[in-house]
Coordinates of C-alpha atoms and ligand atoms in Angstrom, one line a residue:
Chain A
X20 CA 130.0 68.0 65.5
X21 CA 127.6 67.6 62.6
X22 CA 127.6 69.4 59.3
X23 CA 128.7 73.0 59.3
X24 CA 125.8 74.0 57.1
X25 CA 124.4 76.0 60.0
X26 CA 126.0 79.2 60.9
X27 CA 127.9 79.6 64.2
X28 CA 126.8 82.3 66.4
X29 CA 129.1 82.3 69.4
X30 CA 132.6 80.8 69.3
X31 CA 135.1 80.8 72.1
X32 CA 138.8 80.0 71.6
X33 CA 140.9 79.2 74.6
X34 CA 138.8 81.3 76.9
X35 CA 140.3 81.7 80.3
X36 CA 138.9 83.8 83.1
X37 CA 140.3 84.6 86.5
X38 CA 138.5 86.1 89.5
X39 CA 141.6 87.5 91.2
X40 CA 143.7 84.4 91.7
X41 CA 140.9 82.0 91.2
X42 CA 140.6 80.6 87.7
X43 CA 136.9 80.1 86.9
X44 CA 137.2 79.2 83.2
X45 CA 139.9 77.0 81.7
X46 CA 140.6 76.9 78.0
X47 CA 137.0 76.8 77.0
X48 CA 136.3 76.2 73.3
X49 CA 132.7 76.1 72.3
X50 CA 130.7 76.7 69.2
X51 CA 127.1 77.8 69.7
X52 CA 125.0 77.5 66.5
X53 CA 122.8 80.1 65.2
X54 CA 119.0 80.1 65.8
X55 CA 119.1 77.1 68.2
X56 CA 118.6 76.7 71.9
X57 CA 121.8 75.6 73.6
X58 CA 121.7 74.6 77.2
X59 CA 124.6 74.8 79.7
X60 CA 124.6 72.3 82.4
X61 CA 127.0 71.3 85.2
X62 CA 127.3 71.2 88.9
X63 CA 127.1 74.3 91.0
X64 CA 130.2 76.5 90.8
X65 CA 131.5 75.0 87.5
X66 CA 131.4 78.4 85.8
X67 CA 128.2 78.4 83.8
X68 CA 127.1 81.8 84.9
X69 CA 130.6 83.1 84.4
X70 CA 130.8 81.8 80.8
X71 CA 127.4 83.2 80.0
X72 CA 128.3 86.6 81.4
X73 CA 131.4 86.7 79.2
X74 CA 129.2 86.7 76.1
X75 CA 128.1 90.3 76.7
X76 CA 131.1 91.3 78.8
X77 CA 129.1 92.0 81.9
X78 CA 131.8 90.3 83.9
X79 CA 134.0 93.3 83.4
X80 CA 132.2 95.3 85.9
X81 CA 134.3 93.7 88.6
X82 CA 137.7 95.2 88.4
X83 CA 139.5 92.0 89.5
X84 CA 138.3 89.9 86.6
X85 CA 140.9 89.0 84.0
X86 CA 140.0 87.4 80.7
X87 CA 142.2 85.8 78.1
X88 CA 141.3 84.2 74.8
X89 CA 138.8 85.0 72.1
X90 CA 135.0 85.2 71.9
X91 CA 133.5 85.6 68.5
X92 CA 129.9 86.7 68.3
X93 CA 128.6 86.4 64.7
X94 CA 132.2 86.4 63.4
X95 CA 133.4 89.4 65.4
X96 CA 135.8 89.1 68.3
X97 CA 134.1 91.0 71.0
X98 CA 137.4 91.9 72.7
X99 CA 138.5 93.8 69.6
X100 CA 139.1 97.4 70.5
X101 CA 136.6 98.8 68.0
X102 CA 133.8 96.9 69.6
X103 CA 131.3 99.1 71.3
X104 CA 130.0 97.6 74.5
X105 CA 126.7 99.5 74.0
X106 CA 126.1 97.9 70.6
X107 CA 127.3 94.5 71.8
X108 CA 124.8 94.4 74.7
X109 CA 122.1 95.6 72.4
X110 CA 122.6 92.5 70.3
X111 CA 123.3 90.1 73.2
X112 CA 120.5 90.4 75.7
X113 CA 120.4 88.7 79.1
X114 CA 117.6 87.3 81.3
X115 CA 118.6 86.9 84.9
X116 CA 117.8 84.3 87.5
X117 CA 115.5 86.6 89.5
X118 CA 113.2 88.6 87.3
X119 CA 114.5 92.1 87.4
X120 CA 112.1 94.5 85.6
X121 CA 113.0 98.1 86.1
X122 CA 110.7 99.7 88.6
X123 CA 108.7 101.7 86.1
X124 CA 105.5 100.8 84.2
X125 CA 105.2 97.8 82.0
X126 CA 105.0 100.0 78.9
X127 CA 108.1 101.9 79.8
X128 CA 110.0 98.7 80.6
X129 CA 109.5 97.6 77.0
X130 CA 110.3 100.9 75.3
X131 CA 113.2 101.5 77.6
X132 CA 115.7 99.9 75.3
X133 CA 114.4 101.7 72.3
X134 CA 114.6 105.0 74.1
X135 CA 118.2 104.7 75.2
X136 CA 119.3 103.4 71.8
X137 CA 117.6 106.0 69.6
X138 CA 117.6 109.8 69.5
X139 CA 114.8 111.5 71.2
X140 CA 111.7 111.7 69.0
X141 CA 112.6 109.0 66.5
X142 CA 109.5 107.0 67.4
X143 CA 106.0 108.3 67.3
X144 CA 103.6 107.4 70.1
X145 CA 101.6 105.0 67.9
X146 CA 104.8 103.3 66.7
X147 CA 105.8 102.6 70.3
X148 CA 102.3 101.4 71.1
X149 CA 102.6 98.9 68.2
X150 CA 106.0 97.7 69.3
X151 CA 104.8 97.2 72.9
X152 CA 101.9 95.2 71.6
X153 CA 104.0 93.1 69.3
X154 CA 106.6 92.3 72.0
X155 CA 103.9 91.5 74.6
X156 CA 102.1 89.2 72.1
X157 CA 105.4 87.5 71.3
X158 CA 105.9 86.6 74.9
X159 CA 102.2 85.8 75.5
X160 CA 101.5 88.6 77.9
X161 CA 99.3 90.8 75.8
X162 CA 96.0 89.3 76.8
X163 CA 96.8 89.6 80.5
X164 CA 98.4 93.0 80.5
X165 CA 96.8 95.0 77.7
X166 CA 94.7 96.9 80.1
X167 CA 97.4 97.2 82.7
X168 CA 100.3 98.7 80.7
X169 CA 100.6 101.6 83.2
X170 CA 101.0 99.5 86.3
X171 CA 104.4 99.2 87.9
X172 CA 106.3 96.2 86.5
X173 CA 107.5 95.1 89.9
X174 CA 104.0 94.6 91.0
X175 CA 103.3 91.8 88.5
X176 CA 103.5 88.1 89.3
X177 CA 107.0 86.6 89.1
X178 CA 106.2 84.6 85.9
X179 CA 104.8 87.7 84.2
X180 CA 107.9 89.7 85.4
X181 CA 110.2 87.1 83.8
X182 CA 108.3 87.2 80.6
X183 CA 108.4 90.9 80.6
X184 CA 112.2 90.8 81.1
X185 CA 112.3 88.7 77.9
X186 CA 109.9 91.0 76.1
X187 CA 111.9 94.1 76.9
X188 CA 114.8 92.6 74.9
X189 CA 112.8 92.0 71.8
X190 CA 112.3 95.6 70.4
X191 CA 116.1 95.9 70.1
X192 CA 116.1 92.8 67.8
X193 CA 118.9 91.0 69.6
X194 CA 120.8 88.2 67.9
X195 CA 121.4 86.3 71.1
X196 CA 119.4 85.9 74.3
X197 CA 121.3 84.6 77.3
X198 CA 119.3 83.1 80.1
X199 CA 120.7 82.3 83.5
X200 CA 118.4 79.8 85.3
X201 CA 115.4 81.8 84.1
X202 CA 112.9 79.5 85.8
X203 CA 114.5 78.8 89.1
X204 CA 112.3 81.5 90.8
X205 CA 109.1 80.2 89.2
X206 CA 106.6 77.5 89.9
X207 CA 105.7 74.6 87.5
X208 CA 103.2 76.7 85.6
X209 CA 105.6 79.6 85.2
X210 CA 108.4 77.3 84.1
X211 CA 106.2 75.7 81.5
X212 CA 105.2 79.2 80.3
X213 CA 108.8 80.3 79.9
X214 CA 109.7 77.0 78.2
X215 CA 106.8 77.5 75.7
X216 CA 108.0 81.0 75.1
X217 CA 111.5 79.8 74.4
X218 CA 110.1 77.3 71.9
X219 CA 108.3 80.1 70.1
X220 CA 111.4 82.3 70.0
X221 CA 113.5 79.4 68.7
X222 CA 114.8 80.1 65.2
X223 CA 114.5 83.9 65.6
X224 CA 117.1 84.2 68.2
X225 CA 120.1 82.2 69.4
X226 CA 119.3 81.2 72.9
X227 CA 121.8 80.0 75.5
X228 CA 120.2 78.8 78.7
X229 CA 121.9 77.8 82.0
X230 CA 119.9 75.3 83.9
X231 CA 120.1 73.0 86.9
X232 CA 117.1 71.1 85.8
X233 CA 118.2 68.2 83.6
X234 CA 114.7 67.6 82.4
X235 CA 114.4 71.1 81.3
X236 CA 117.6 70.9 79.4
X237 CA 116.3 67.8 77.6
X238 CA 112.9 69.3 76.9
X239 CA 114.0 72.7 75.7
X240 CA 117.4 72.6 74.1
X241 CA 118.7 71.4 70.7
X242 CA 122.3 71.2 71.9
X243 CA 123.7 70.8 75.3
X244 CA 127.1 71.7 76.8
X245 CA 128.3 70.0 80.0
X246 CA 130.8 71.8 82.1
X247 CA 132.9 70.8 85.1
X248 CA 135.3 72.8 87.2
X249 CA 135.6 75.6 84.6
X250 CA 136.1 73.3 81.7
X251 CA 133.9 72.2 78.8
X252 CA 133.6 68.5 79.0
X253 CA 131.2 67.7 76.3
X254 CA 129.1 69.4 73.7
X255 CA 126.6 67.5 71.6
X256 CA 123.1 67.4 70.3
X257 CA 120.9 67.2 73.4
X258 CA 119.5 63.7 72.8
X259 CA 123.0 62.3 72.1
X260 CA 124.5 63.9 75.2
X261 CA 121.7 62.4 77.3
X262 CA 121.4 59.0 75.7
X263 CA 125.1 58.3 74.7
X264 CA 127.4 60.5 76.7
X265 CA 130.9 60.1 75.4
X266 CA 132.7 61.2 78.6
X267 CA 132.2 59.1 81.7
X268 CA 132.0 62.3 83.8
X269 CA 129.0 63.5 81.8
X270 CA 127.4 60.1 82.2
X271 CA 127.8 60.3 86.0
X272 CA 126.4 63.8 86.2
X273 CA 123.3 63.2 84.1
X274 CA 122.6 60.0 86.0
X275 CA 122.6 62.2 89.1
X276 CA 125.6 60.7 90.8
X277 CA 126.8 64.2 91.7
X278 CA 125.1 67.5 91.4
Chain B
X2 CA 119.4 88.3 58.6
X3 CA 122.7 87.7 60.4
X4 CA 124.8 87.5 57.3
X5 CA 123.7 90.8 55.9
X6 CA 126.4 92.6 58.0
X7 CA 130.1 92.2 57.4
X8 CA 131.4 90.6 60.6
X9 CA 134.4 92.9 60.7
X10 CA 132.2 96.0 61.3
X11 CA 129.8 94.3 63.6
X12 CA 129.2 96.0 67.0
X13 CA 131.1 99.0 65.6
X14 CA 130.3 102.4 67.1
X15 CA 127.5 104.2 65.3
X16 CA 127.3 107.9 65.2
X17 CA 124.7 107.8 67.9
X18 CA 127.0 105.7 70.1
X19 CA 129.8 108.1 69.7
X20 CA 127.4 110.9 70.7
X21 CA 126.2 109.0 73.7
X22 CA 129.8 108.3 74.7
X23 CA 130.6 112.0 74.4
X24 CA 127.7 112.9 76.7
X25 CA 128.7 110.2 79.1
X26 CA 132.3 111.6 79.2
X27 CA 131.0 115.1 79.8
X28 CA 128.8 114.1 82.7
X29 CA 131.6 112.1 84.2
X30 CA 133.9 115.1 83.9
X31 CA 131.2 117.3 85.4
X32 CA 130.9 115.1 88.5
X33 CA 134.6 114.9 88.8
X34 CA 134.8 118.7 88.7
X35 CA 132.3 118.8 91.6
X36 CA 134.5 116.4 93.6
X37 CA 137.5 118.8 93.0
X38 CA 135.4 121.8 93.8
X39 CA 134.5 120.1 97.1
X40 CA 138.0 119.1 97.9
X41 CA 139.8 122.4 97.1
X42 CA 138.1 124.5 99.9
X43 CA 138.6 121.7 102.3
X44 CA 142.3 121.4 101.7
X45 CA 142.7 125.2 101.5
X46 CA 141.0 125.6 104.9
X47 CA 143.4 123.1 106.4
X48 CA 146.4 124.6 104.7
X49 CA 145.4 128.1 105.7
X50 CA 144.9 127.1 109.3
X51 CA 148.1 125.2 109.6
X52 CA 150.1 127.8 107.9
X53 CA 148.9 130.6 110.3
X54 CA 149.1 128.3 113.3
X55 CA 152.7 127.3 112.6
X56 CA 154.5 129.6 115.1
X57 CA 152.4 128.3 118.0
X58 CA 152.2 124.6 117.0
X59 CA 154.2 122.7 119.6
X60 CA 153.8 120.5 122.6
X61 CA 154.1 123.4 125.0
X62 CA 151.1 125.1 123.4
X63 CA 148.9 122.1 124.1
X64 CA 149.8 121.5 127.8
X65 CA 150.5 125.1 128.9
X66 CA 147.8 127.2 130.5
X67 CA 146.9 130.6 128.9
X68 CA 148.9 133.6 130.2
X69 CA 148.7 137.3 130.3
X70 CA 144.9 137.6 130.1
X71 CA 144.8 134.7 127.5
X72 CA 146.8 136.7 125.0
X73 CA 149.7 134.2 125.3
X74 CA 150.5 130.7 126.6
X75 CA 148.7 127.5 125.7
X76 CA 145.2 125.9 125.8
X77 CA 145.5 123.1 128.2
X78 CA 142.4 124.0 130.4
X79 CA 140.2 124.4 127.3
X80 CA 141.5 121.1 125.9
X81 CA 140.8 119.1 129.0
X82 CA 137.4 120.9 129.4
X83 CA 136.4 119.8 125.9
X84 CA 137.6 116.3 126.7
X85 CA 135.4 116.2 129.9
X86 CA 132.4 117.5 128.1
X87 CA 132.6 115.1 125.1
X88 CA 133.4 112.0 127.2
X89 CA 130.6 112.6 129.7
X90 CA 128.0 113.7 127.2
X91 CA 128.7 110.6 125.0
X92 CA 128.8 108.3 128.0
X93 CA 125.3 109.4 128.6
X94 CA 124.0 109.7 125.1
X95 CA 125.5 106.7 123.4
X96 CA 124.1 103.9 125.5
X97 CA 120.7 105.5 125.8
X98 CA 120.6 106.3 122.1
X99 CA 121.8 102.9 121.0
X100 CA 119.5 100.9 123.3
X101 CA 116.5 103.1 122.4
X102 CA 117.2 102.5 118.8
X103 CA 117.5 98.8 119.3
X104 CA 114.1 98.8 121.0
X105 CA 112.5 100.9 118.3
X106 CA 114.0 98.9 115.4
X107 CA 113.9 95.4 116.8
X108 CA 111.1 95.2 119.3
X109 CA 108.6 97.9 118.8
X110 CA 105.6 97.1 116.7
X111 CA 105.0 99.1 113.5
X112 CA 102.1 101.3 114.7
X113 CA 101.2 105.0 114.9
X114 CA 102.9 105.4 118.2
X115 CA 106.2 104.1 116.8
X116 CA 105.8 106.3 113.8
X117 CA 105.3 109.4 115.9
X118 CA 108.4 108.6 117.9
X119 CA 110.3 108.2 114.7
X120 CA 109.0 111.5 113.4
X121 CA 109.9 113.2 116.6
X122 CA 113.4 111.8 116.7
X123 CA 114.0 112.9 113.1
X124 CA 112.8 116.4 113.8
X125 CA 114.7 116.7 117.1
X126 CA 117.8 115.9 115.2
X127 CA 117.3 119.0 113.1
X128 CA 116.6 121.4 116.0
X129 CA 119.3 124.2 116.1
X130 CA 121.7 123.8 119.0
X131 CA 120.8 127.2 120.5
X132 CA 117.3 125.7 121.2
X133 CA 118.9 122.8 123.0
X134 CA 121.1 125.3 124.9
X135 CA 118.0 127.2 126.1
X136 CA 116.4 123.9 127.2
X137 CA 119.5 122.9 129.0
X138 CA 119.6 126.2 130.8
X139 CA 116.0 125.8 132.0
X140 CA 116.1 122.1 132.7
X141 CA 119.5 121.4 134.1
X142 CA 120.9 124.7 135.4
X143 CA 117.7 126.0 137.0
X144 CA 115.1 123.3 137.4
X145 CA 117.4 120.5 138.4
X146 CA 119.6 122.9 140.2
X147 CA 122.9 121.6 138.8
X148 CA 123.9 125.2 138.3
X149 CA 126.4 126.3 135.6
X150 CA 128.5 123.2 135.6
X151 CA 130.1 120.5 133.6
X152 CA 127.3 118.2 134.4
X153 CA 124.7 120.7 133.1
X154 CA 126.7 121.3 129.9
X155 CA 127.3 117.6 129.3
X156 CA 123.6 116.7 129.8
X157 CA 122.7 119.5 127.3
X158 CA 125.2 118.1 124.8
X159 CA 123.8 114.6 125.4
X160 CA 120.3 115.8 124.8
X161 CA 121.5 117.5 121.6
X162 CA 123.3 114.4 120.2
X163 CA 120.8 111.8 121.4
X164 CA 118.3 112.1 118.5
X165 CA 121.0 111.9 115.9
X166 CA 122.5 108.8 117.5
X167 CA 119.1 107.2 117.6
X168 CA 118.5 108.0 114.0
X169 CA 121.8 106.8 112.7
X170 CA 121.7 103.6 114.9
X171 CA 118.3 102.8 113.5
X172 CA 119.6 103.2 110.0
X173 CA 122.5 100.9 110.7
X174 CA 120.2 98.3 112.2
X175 CA 117.8 98.5 109.4
X176 CA 120.5 97.9 106.9
X177 CA 121.0 94.4 108.3
X178 CA 118.9 92.2 105.9
X179 CA 115.7 90.9 107.4
X180 CA 116.5 87.4 106.1
X181 CA 119.4 87.2 108.6
X182 CA 116.9 87.7 111.4
X183 CA 114.5 85.3 110.0
X184 CA 117.2 82.6 109.7
X185 CA 117.8 83.1 113.4
X186 CA 114.2 83.1 114.5
X187 CA 113.6 80.0 112.6
X188 CA 116.1 78.0 114.6
X189 CA 114.3 79.3 117.7
X190 CA 116.5 82.2 118.8
X191 CA 114.9 84.8 120.9
X192 CA 114.9 88.4 119.7
X193 CA 117.8 89.3 122.1
X194 CA 119.9 86.3 121.0
X195 CA 119.3 87.3 117.4
X196 CA 120.3 90.9 118.1
X197 CA 123.4 89.8 119.9
X198 CA 124.5 87.1 117.5
X199 CA 123.6 88.7 114.2
X200 CA 122.2 92.2 114.2
X201 CA 124.8 93.9 116.3
X202 CA 127.9 92.4 114.8
X203 CA 126.6 93.3 111.3
X204 CA 125.7 96.8 112.2
X205 CA 128.4 97.8 114.7
X206 CA 130.4 99.8 112.2
X207 CA 127.4 101.8 111.2
X208 CA 126.5 102.4 114.8
X209 CA 130.1 103.5 115.7
X210 CA 130.2 105.8 112.7
X211 CA 127.1 107.5 113.9
X212 CA 128.4 107.9 117.4
X213 CA 131.8 109.2 116.3
X214 CA 130.3 111.8 114.1
X215 CA 128.6 113.1 117.2
X216 CA 131.9 113.3 119.0
X217 CA 133.0 116.0 116.5
X218 CA 129.7 117.7 116.9
X219 CA 129.8 117.8 120.7
X220 CA 133.4 119.0 120.6
X221 CA 132.6 121.8 118.2
X222 CA 129.3 123.2 119.5
X223 CA 129.6 126.5 121.4
X224 CA 126.1 127.7 122.1
X225 CA 124.9 124.8 124.3
X226 CA 127.9 124.9 126.6
X227 CA 128.1 128.7 126.7
X228 CA 124.6 128.7 128.2
X229 CA 125.1 126.0 130.7
X230 CA 128.6 125.5 131.9
X231 CA 131.6 126.9 129.9
X232 CA 133.5 129.9 131.2
X233 CA 136.0 132.3 129.6
X234 CA 138.8 131.5 132.0
X235 CA 139.7 129.1 134.7
X236 CA 143.0 128.8 136.4
X237 CA 144.4 125.4 135.8
X238 CA 148.0 124.2 136.3
X239 CA 150.1 123.2 133.4
X240 CA 149.3 119.7 132.2
X241 CA 147.0 118.9 135.2
X242 CA 144.9 115.9 134.3
X243 CA 141.9 116.3 136.5
X244 CA 141.5 120.0 137.0
X245 CA 137.7 120.2 137.2
X246 CA 134.9 118.9 139.5
X247 CA 131.8 118.0 137.8
X248 CA 129.8 120.7 139.6
X249 CA 132.2 123.4 138.4
X250 CA 132.3 125.3 135.2
X251 CA 135.1 124.5 132.8
X252 CA 136.8 126.0 129.7
X253 CA 136.3 124.5 126.3
X254 CA 138.1 124.7 123.0
X255 CA 135.2 126.0 120.9
X256 CA 134.4 128.6 123.5
X257 CA 138.0 129.5 124.0
X258 CA 138.5 130.0 120.2
X259 CA 135.5 132.4 120.2
X260 CA 136.8 134.3 123.2
X261 CA 140.4 134.8 122.0
X262 CA 139.3 135.7 118.5
X263 CA 136.7 138.3 119.4
X264 CA 136.9 139.3 123.1
X265 CA 140.5 139.5 124.1
X266 CA 142.7 142.3 122.8
X267 CA 146.3 141.8 121.5
X268 CA 146.2 138.1 121.2
X269 CA 149.3 136.6 119.6
X270 CA 148.3 136.2 116.0
X271 CA 149.0 132.5 115.7
X272 CA 147.1 131.4 118.8
X273 CA 143.5 131.3 117.5
X274 CA 144.7 129.4 114.5
X275 CA 146.6 126.9 116.6
X276 CA 143.6 126.5 118.8
X277 CA 141.5 125.7 115.7
X278 CA 144.2 123.2 114.5
X279 CA 144.1 121.4 117.9
X280 CA 140.3 121.2 117.7
X281 CA 140.6 119.9 114.1
X282 CA 143.3 117.4 115.0
X283 CA 141.4 116.0 118.0
X284 CA 138.4 115.3 115.8
X285 CA 140.7 113.7 113.3
X286 CA 142.3 111.5 115.9
X287 CA 138.9 110.4 117.1
X288 CA 137.7 109.6 113.6
X289 CA 140.9 107.8 112.8
X290 CA 140.7 105.6 115.9
X291 CA 137.1 104.9 115.1
X292 CA 138.1 103.6 111.7
X293 CA 140.9 101.5 113.3
X294 CA 138.4 100.1 115.8
X295 CA 136.0 99.2 112.9
X296 CA 138.7 97.4 111.0
X297 CA 139.7 95.6 114.2
X298 CA 136.1 94.6 114.9
X299 CA 135.6 93.3 111.3
X300 CA 138.7 91.1 111.6
X301 CA 137.7 89.8 115.0
X302 CA 134.0 89.3 114.4
X303 CA 133.3 86.2 116.3
X304 CA 131.2 87.3 119.3
Ligands
ATP430 N1 132.2 87.7 91.5 C1 133.0 86.7 91.8 N2 134.1 86.8 92.5 C2 134.9 85.8 92.8 N3 134.6 84.5 92.5 C3 133.5 84.3 91.8 C4 132.6 85.3 91.4 N4 131.5 84.8 90.8 C5 131.8 83.5 90.7 N5 132.9 83.2 91.3 C6 133.5 81.8 91.5 O1 133.6 81.3 90.2 C7 133.2 79.9 90.1 C8 132.1 79.8 89.1 O2 131.0 80.5 89.4 P1 129.7 80.6 88.6 O3 128.8 81.5 89.3 O4 130.0 80.9 87.2 O5 129.1 79.1 88.7 P2 127.8 78.5 88.2 O6 128.1 77.3 87.4 O7 126.9 79.5 87.6 O8 127.2 78.0 89.6 P3 125.6 77.9 90.0 O9 125.1 76.7 89.3 O10 125.7 77.8 91.5 O11 125.0 79.2 89.5 C9 132.7 79.6 91.5 O12 133.6 78.8 92.2 C10 132.5 80.9 92.2 O13 132.8 80.8 93.6
MG431 MG1 125.0 80.4 88.2

């Protein structure tokens, strides 16, 4: 890897994960750098989603999941006993494959996080309005939705819903945004909109994106991680990984010999 | 921004988090208490019944006929009577209910007529059993001239359970995802092929649960059969398997329990409790076998 001048945001050390008897992650060691967009690629079932869901410990909701190893987010091992899941998930937000806005109004979707993380009455109405406006501007929805803040979020177009799902993370000022195939339910236009949005968010947040779309990984990410059968095979700057893959398996995959 | 915080204290619990966790723990405890509050009376009812029934709980009690004006002896005639009523009423109600529900859910178009039927079914399911009893008396005993008989009582019970079976079956069918059906239709399956291959196998346990719950209801109701075909007493030999003709009246457990608890003097103290325990156990056995059947069906699901 290149100079260590840039700070590391997520580090995993010998991360192993089992679903019951099945081992989904095998000794994964990765270093995700702060403020960059890192993409995770690999064939279906190689453990991309599983790895992503480790970063905010969502996997634990299944009782049969067992994890071993260390994950440091911003220097802190998130499996330490003094880590609060609530605070962790506030800092590490997630965007899912299918847009999943909460079935309440657009406005309430965005202030939902603030409401649950603050005592009642901390924010004035006008402060909330401001935050909603700022978040919607940041994801480029403000022009479309400023007159429709009261409509139900689930009635929006898919692309708008997905942007809203990103917007609702922003008021909490997360450090990391995890995206699991955020564009796979969207058309070309929607995909481009989300990619533009990611580009604008770059630098402010550390973004990890899982994608099946090799072109998307190339377009959007600074660094790229290739996984196979639960193992990290290669991690490099995106252009290096695509132009000069070091591992033959990576080369085969990006040339499309298996997928 | 990121290096402003000491990594060691990152994601530590804030005061507000601690407060939220406390509220969370309290609400969890509250719900748990409700579970306990719900379970305690259940268990104590069972314990109370079994404790008082102990002196009479034996094989003889089940297969013996009542003696000395029903103040002693067993409950065989009532037990068999209940068996008759439940089996016949469900043999009528279950197929009609399930098939009707299949039609309503899988074939009928979504229009005002269908909605009215749906509304009617839901409302009928909530009608008190005494109303069904009155209807049974008028329709089966008098109009159809079946007289006071097992057949009248079973039909009345069937009418009573039918709407609930339809409603629960529809619910079970509706819980099968529409995408399963679409997948079938898109390879050119007819509606019936889809129902047989996909919808029924995936909803059978829900359908069975709905029917089984009605077994307990049919076994426990007193009013409908009292009006249409159950009697206080009928002479039946010990352990006789087919003591009744369908055009005769019969004894039934629920009715028998009512009679010996309120109408007959000097009944041996443990007999009413033992009767209740038998009623309870029969329902339990039926429910348990339904669960067993469901497990079996799930493991052999290849029809
Ligand atoms: N909840 C679960 N229970 C058991 N096994 C699971 C579970 N989730 C995933 N797996 C298994 O773990 C492996 C990795 O799954 P994962 O979803 O992380 O793959 P992925 O790389 O995200 O695949 P895809 O590209 O299809 O989304 C797969 O073999 C999968 O079958
Ligand atoms: Mg995945």
